[in-house]
Every structure is written in C-alpha cells, then in structure tokens.
Amino acid sequence: MRFIIDLIEDAREQIGNYEEYVVVAGLLKANENDDNKLIYVGEAPLNLAILNDETKQLNFKIDGSNLRVTMGTLIPPLLILDMDVMMYELKVEVNAQYSNVEVVGFGKNMEEKRYILFIKI
C-alpha cells in the first residue's frame, strides 16, 4: 500500500518532479509457476486523478479518453496538502471489474518520460 507522501518523495528522488512526465499504471501479474514472482504485462496512461476525502484516497482512473495525468498537473496541488491528507492511499480504477486497485510501487521510464504507478492484479 502506498500513500500520497510516498508518491511525492519518490517522484522527487527518481525524476526530480519533471513536469512533462506522463503518469501511467504498470500492470503486474503473479507468475503462474511461482506466486512470489511478478510479471510486467503492460501499461496504460492515467486519465484522471481525484482526491476523495470520504474514502481518504487519491484515485486515479483509466477511462480511455485523451486526457493525461502529468507530473506537472499532479504534484503541485499535492505539495500544499495537510499532513493527514498526505497519508491518503493511492488507488487505481482500471475498469468496472478492477475499480479499487492499490498501488504497490513506483518506477520510471526516462526515455519515454513516464512515471509508473505499479498495480498488481
């Protein structure tokens, strides 16, 4: 489980908060032969980021639109949040079947300027 504060710290360390990086979800699945190993099966751009005070989550959505969450639109509003809000969980809504998937880690693709939120299904 990852929190907003983890995202802010990792983005600062890994990519220096470069604004042009597009935020994507990277899908990990368990290896059929070994449940302890994960296989990277692809990624999709995140289209929306919504702060939900009721559920205490920052929800990312994949809706197939042309909208893209970038670090330039995501990070600045997060930096001014109160500390209790920075402890909100990070969740991704992939589709109706996978609507509340937790973020398990972070990564980057420097060549394609992508910041990756890893999710496991």
PDB file of C-alpha atoms in Angstrom:
ATOM      1  CA  MET A   1       0.000   0.000   0.000  1.00  0.00           C
ATOM      2  CA  ARG A   2       1.336   3.429  -0.978  1.00  0.00           C
ATOM      3  CA  PHE A   3       0.343   6.892   0.150  1.00  0.00           C
ATOM      4  CA  ILE A   4       0.453  10.398  -1.325  1.00  0.00           C
ATOM      5  CA  ILE A   5       3.563  11.200   0.730  1.00  0.00           C
ATOM      6  CA  ASP A   6       5.326   8.161  -0.799  1.00  0.00           C
ATOM      7  CA  LEU A   7       4.472   9.384  -4.294  1.00  0.00           C
ATOM      8  CA  ILE A   8       5.788  12.874  -3.586  1.00  0.00           C
ATOM      9  CA  GLU A   9       9.062  11.606  -2.115  1.00  0.00           C
ATOM     10  CA  ASP A  10       9.669   9.018  -4.832  1.00  0.00           C
ATOM     11  CA  ALA A  11       8.905  11.452  -7.662  1.00  0.00           C
ATOM     12  CA  ARG A  12      11.336  13.979  -6.190  1.00  0.00           C
ATOM     13  CA  GLU A  13      14.086  11.350  -5.886  1.00  0.00           C
ATOM     14  CA  GLN A  14      13.517   9.479  -9.157  1.00  0.00           C
ATOM     15  CA  ILE A  15      12.626  12.178 -11.675  1.00  0.00           C
ATOM     16  CA  GLY A  16      13.111  15.482  -9.864  1.00  0.00           C
ATOM     17  CA  ASN A  17       9.389  16.240 -10.320  1.00  0.00           C
ATOM     18  CA  TYR A  18       9.873  16.899 -14.040  1.00  0.00           C
ATOM     19  CA  GLU A  19       6.542  18.289 -15.160  1.00  0.00           C
ATOM     20  CA  GLU A  20       6.441  16.675 -18.602  1.00  0.00           C
ATOM     21  CA  TYR A  21       6.429  13.086 -17.305  1.00  0.00           C
ATOM     22  CA  VAL A  22       3.131  11.322 -18.032  1.00  0.00           C
ATOM     23  CA  VAL A  23       1.769   9.180 -15.187  1.00  0.00           C
ATOM     24  CA  VAL A  24       0.873   5.611 -16.208  1.00  0.00           C
ATOM     25  CA  ALA A  25      -0.325   2.460 -14.472  1.00  0.00           C
ATOM     26  CA  GLY A  26       2.010  -0.509 -14.870  1.00  0.00           C
ATOM     27  CA  LEU A  27       0.226  -3.842 -14.527  1.00  0.00           C
ATOM     28  CA  LEU A  28       1.912  -6.682 -12.646  1.00  0.00           C
ATOM     29  CA  LYS A  29       0.517 -10.208 -12.527  1.00  0.00           C
ATOM     30  CA  ALA A  30       1.630 -13.203 -10.498  1.00  0.00           C
ATOM     31  CA  ASN A  31       3.700 -15.765 -12.373  1.00  0.00           C
ATOM     32  CA  GLU A  32       1.655 -18.933 -12.949  1.00  0.00           C
ATOM     33  CA  ASN A  33       4.627 -21.111 -11.929  1.00  0.00           C
ATOM     34  CA  ASP A  34       5.757 -19.053  -8.935  1.00  0.00           C
ATOM     35  CA  ASP A  35       3.370 -16.816  -6.989  1.00  0.00           C
ATOM     36  CA  ASN A  36       6.324 -14.973  -5.440  1.00  0.00           C
ATOM     37  CA  LYS A  37       7.382 -13.610  -8.838  1.00  0.00           C
ATOM     38  CA  LEU A  38       5.585 -10.872 -10.708  1.00  0.00           C
ATOM     39  CA  ILE A  39       5.435 -10.367 -14.459  1.00  0.00           C
ATOM     40  CA  TYR A  40       5.131  -6.924 -16.056  1.00  0.00           C
ATOM     41  CA  VAL A  41       2.327  -7.203 -18.612  1.00  0.00           C
ATOM     42  CA  GLY A  42       1.872  -3.650 -19.830  1.00  0.00           C
ATOM     43  CA  GLU A  43       0.853  -0.140 -19.004  1.00  0.00           C
ATOM     44  CA  ALA A  44      -1.882   2.392 -19.644  1.00  0.00           C
ATOM     45  CA  PRO A  45      -1.923   6.168 -19.240  1.00  0.00           C
ATOM     46  CA  LEU A  46      -3.897   7.520 -16.310  1.00  0.00           C
ATOM     47  CA  ASN A  47      -6.607   9.948 -17.388  1.00  0.00           C
ATOM     48  CA  LEU A  48      -7.827  11.443 -14.104  1.00  0.00           C
ATOM     49  CA  ALA A  49      -6.617  11.982 -10.543  1.00  0.00           C
ATOM     50  CA  ILE A  50      -9.305  12.682  -7.944  1.00  0.00           C
ATOM     51  CA  LEU A  51      -8.756  13.355  -4.249  1.00  0.00           C
ATOM     52  CA  ASN A  52     -11.543  11.670  -2.258  1.00  0.00           C
ATOM     53  CA  ASP A  53     -11.859  12.888   1.332  1.00  0.00           C
ATOM     54  CA  GLU A  54     -14.641  10.396   2.123  1.00  0.00           C
ATOM     55  CA  THR A  55     -12.545   7.306   1.378  1.00  0.00           C
ATOM     56  CA  LYS A  56      -9.237   9.012   2.211  1.00  0.00           C
ATOM     57  CA  GLN A  57      -7.797   8.078  -1.181  1.00  0.00           C
ATOM     58  CA  LEU A  58      -6.201   9.646  -4.216  1.00  0.00           C
ATOM     59  CA  ASN A  59      -7.977   7.816  -7.022  1.00  0.00           C
ATOM     60  CA  PHE A  60      -6.506   7.517 -10.498  1.00  0.00           C
ATOM     61  CA  LYS A  61      -8.766   6.492 -13.368  1.00  0.00           C
ATOM     62  CA  ILE A  62      -8.207   4.914 -16.739  1.00  0.00           C
ATOM     63  CA  ASP A  63     -11.159   5.879 -18.907  1.00  0.00           C
ATOM     64  CA  GLY A  64      -9.719   5.708 -22.426  1.00  0.00           C
ATOM     65  CA  SER A  65     -10.015   9.454 -23.004  1.00  0.00           C
ATOM     66  CA  ASN A  66      -7.301  11.668 -24.456  1.00  0.00           C
ATOM     67  CA  LEU A  67      -6.690  13.301 -21.069  1.00  0.00           C
ATOM     68  CA  ARG A  68      -3.332  12.549 -19.441  1.00  0.00           C
ATOM     69  CA  VAL A  69      -2.190  12.999 -15.858  1.00  0.00           C
ATOM     70  CA  THR A  70       1.252  14.605 -15.901  1.00  0.00           C
ATOM     71  CA  MET A  71       3.581  15.263 -13.022  1.00  0.00           C
ATOM     72  CA  GLY A  72       3.148  18.993 -13.719  1.00  0.00           C
ATOM     73  CA  THR A  73      -0.583  18.798 -13.029  1.00  0.00           C
ATOM     74  CA  LEU A  74      -0.379  16.206 -10.244  1.00  0.00           C
ATOM     75  CA  ILE A  75       2.429  17.214  -7.888  1.00  0.00           C
ATOM     76  CA  PRO A  76       1.969  20.988  -7.241  1.00  0.00           C
ATOM     77  CA  PRO A  77      -1.512  20.655  -5.644  1.00  0.00           C
ATOM     78  CA  LEU A  78      -0.312  17.692  -3.556  1.00  0.00           C
ATOM     79  CA  LEU A  79       2.584  19.652  -2.078  1.00  0.00           C
ATOM     80  CA  ILE A  80       0.247  22.072  -0.281  1.00  0.00           C
ATOM     81  CA  LEU A  81      -1.928  19.407   1.371  1.00  0.00           C
ATOM     82  CA  ASP A  82      -2.107  18.964   5.135  1.00  0.00           C
ATOM     83  CA  MET A  83      -0.066  16.084   6.537  1.00  0.00           C
ATOM     84  CA  ASP A  84      -3.155  13.989   7.328  1.00  0.00           C
ATOM     85  CA  VAL A  85      -4.264  14.222   3.669  1.00  0.00           C
ATOM     86  CA  MET A  86      -0.783  13.193   2.518  1.00  0.00           C
ATOM     87  CA  MET A  87      -1.491   9.869   4.246  1.00  0.00           C
ATOM     88  CA  TYR A  88      -4.353   9.074   1.852  1.00  0.00           C
ATOM     89  CA  GLU A  89      -3.919   5.793  -0.035  1.00  0.00           C
ATOM     90  CA  LEU A  90      -3.190   5.649  -3.766  1.00  0.00           C
ATOM     91  CA  LYS A  91      -5.748   3.627  -5.759  1.00  0.00           C
ATOM     92  CA  VAL A  92      -6.310   2.980  -9.458  1.00  0.00           C
ATOM     93  CA  GLU A  93      -9.600   2.305 -11.209  1.00  0.00           C
ATOM     94  CA  VAL A  94      -8.723   0.199 -14.241  1.00  0.00           C
ATOM     95  CA  ASN A  95     -12.269  -0.818 -15.206  1.00  0.00           C
ATOM     96  CA  ALA A  96     -15.532  -1.939 -13.560  1.00  0.00           C
ATOM     97  CA  GLN A  97     -14.001  -5.275 -12.530  1.00  0.00           C
ATOM     98  CA  TYR A  98     -10.833  -3.718 -11.074  1.00  0.00           C
ATOM     99  CA  SER A  99     -12.133  -0.495  -9.562  1.00  0.00           C
ATOM    100  CA  ASN A 100     -10.105  -0.080  -6.376  1.00  0.00           C
ATOM    101  CA  VAL A 101      -6.642  -1.487  -7.035  1.00  0.00           C
ATOM    102  CA  GLU A 102      -3.889  -0.385  -4.675  1.00  0.00           C
ATOM    103  CA  VAL A 103      -0.580   0.997  -5.898  1.00  0.00           C
ATOM    104  CA  VAL A 104       2.242  -1.332  -4.816  1.00  0.00           C
ATOM    105  CA  GLY A 105       5.255   0.570  -6.119  1.00  0.00           C
ATOM    106  CA  PHE A 106       6.726   3.209  -8.392  1.00  0.00           C
ATOM    107  CA  GLY A 107       9.001   3.276 -11.418  1.00  0.00           C
ATOM    108  CA  LYS A 108      10.141   5.439 -14.293  1.00  0.00           C
ATOM    109  CA  ASN A 109      10.915   5.252 -17.985  1.00  0.00           C
ATOM    110  CA  MET A 110      13.331   8.077 -18.678  1.00  0.00           C
ATOM    111  CA  GLU A 111      13.428   7.594 -22.458  1.00  0.00           C
ATOM    112  CA  GLU A 112       9.661   7.928 -22.847  1.00  0.00           C
ATOM    113  CA  LYS A 113       9.255  10.339 -19.887  1.00  0.00           C
ATOM    114  CA  ARG A 114       6.809   8.135 -17.999  1.00  0.00           C
ATOM    115  CA  TYR A 115       6.330   7.832 -14.266  1.00  0.00           C
ATOM    116  CA  ILE A 116       4.827   4.446 -13.416  1.00  0.00           C
ATOM    117  CA  LEU A 117       2.436   3.507 -10.627  1.00  0.00           C
ATOM    118  CA  PHE A 118       2.660  -0.277 -10.340  1.00  0.00           C
ATOM    119  CA  ILE A 119      -0.534  -2.171  -9.582  1.00  0.00           C
ATOM    120  CA  LYS A 120      -0.978  -5.911  -9.055  1.00  0.00           C
ATOM    121  CA  ILE A 121      -3.965  -7.888 -10.265  1.00  0.00           C
TER     122      ILE A 121
END
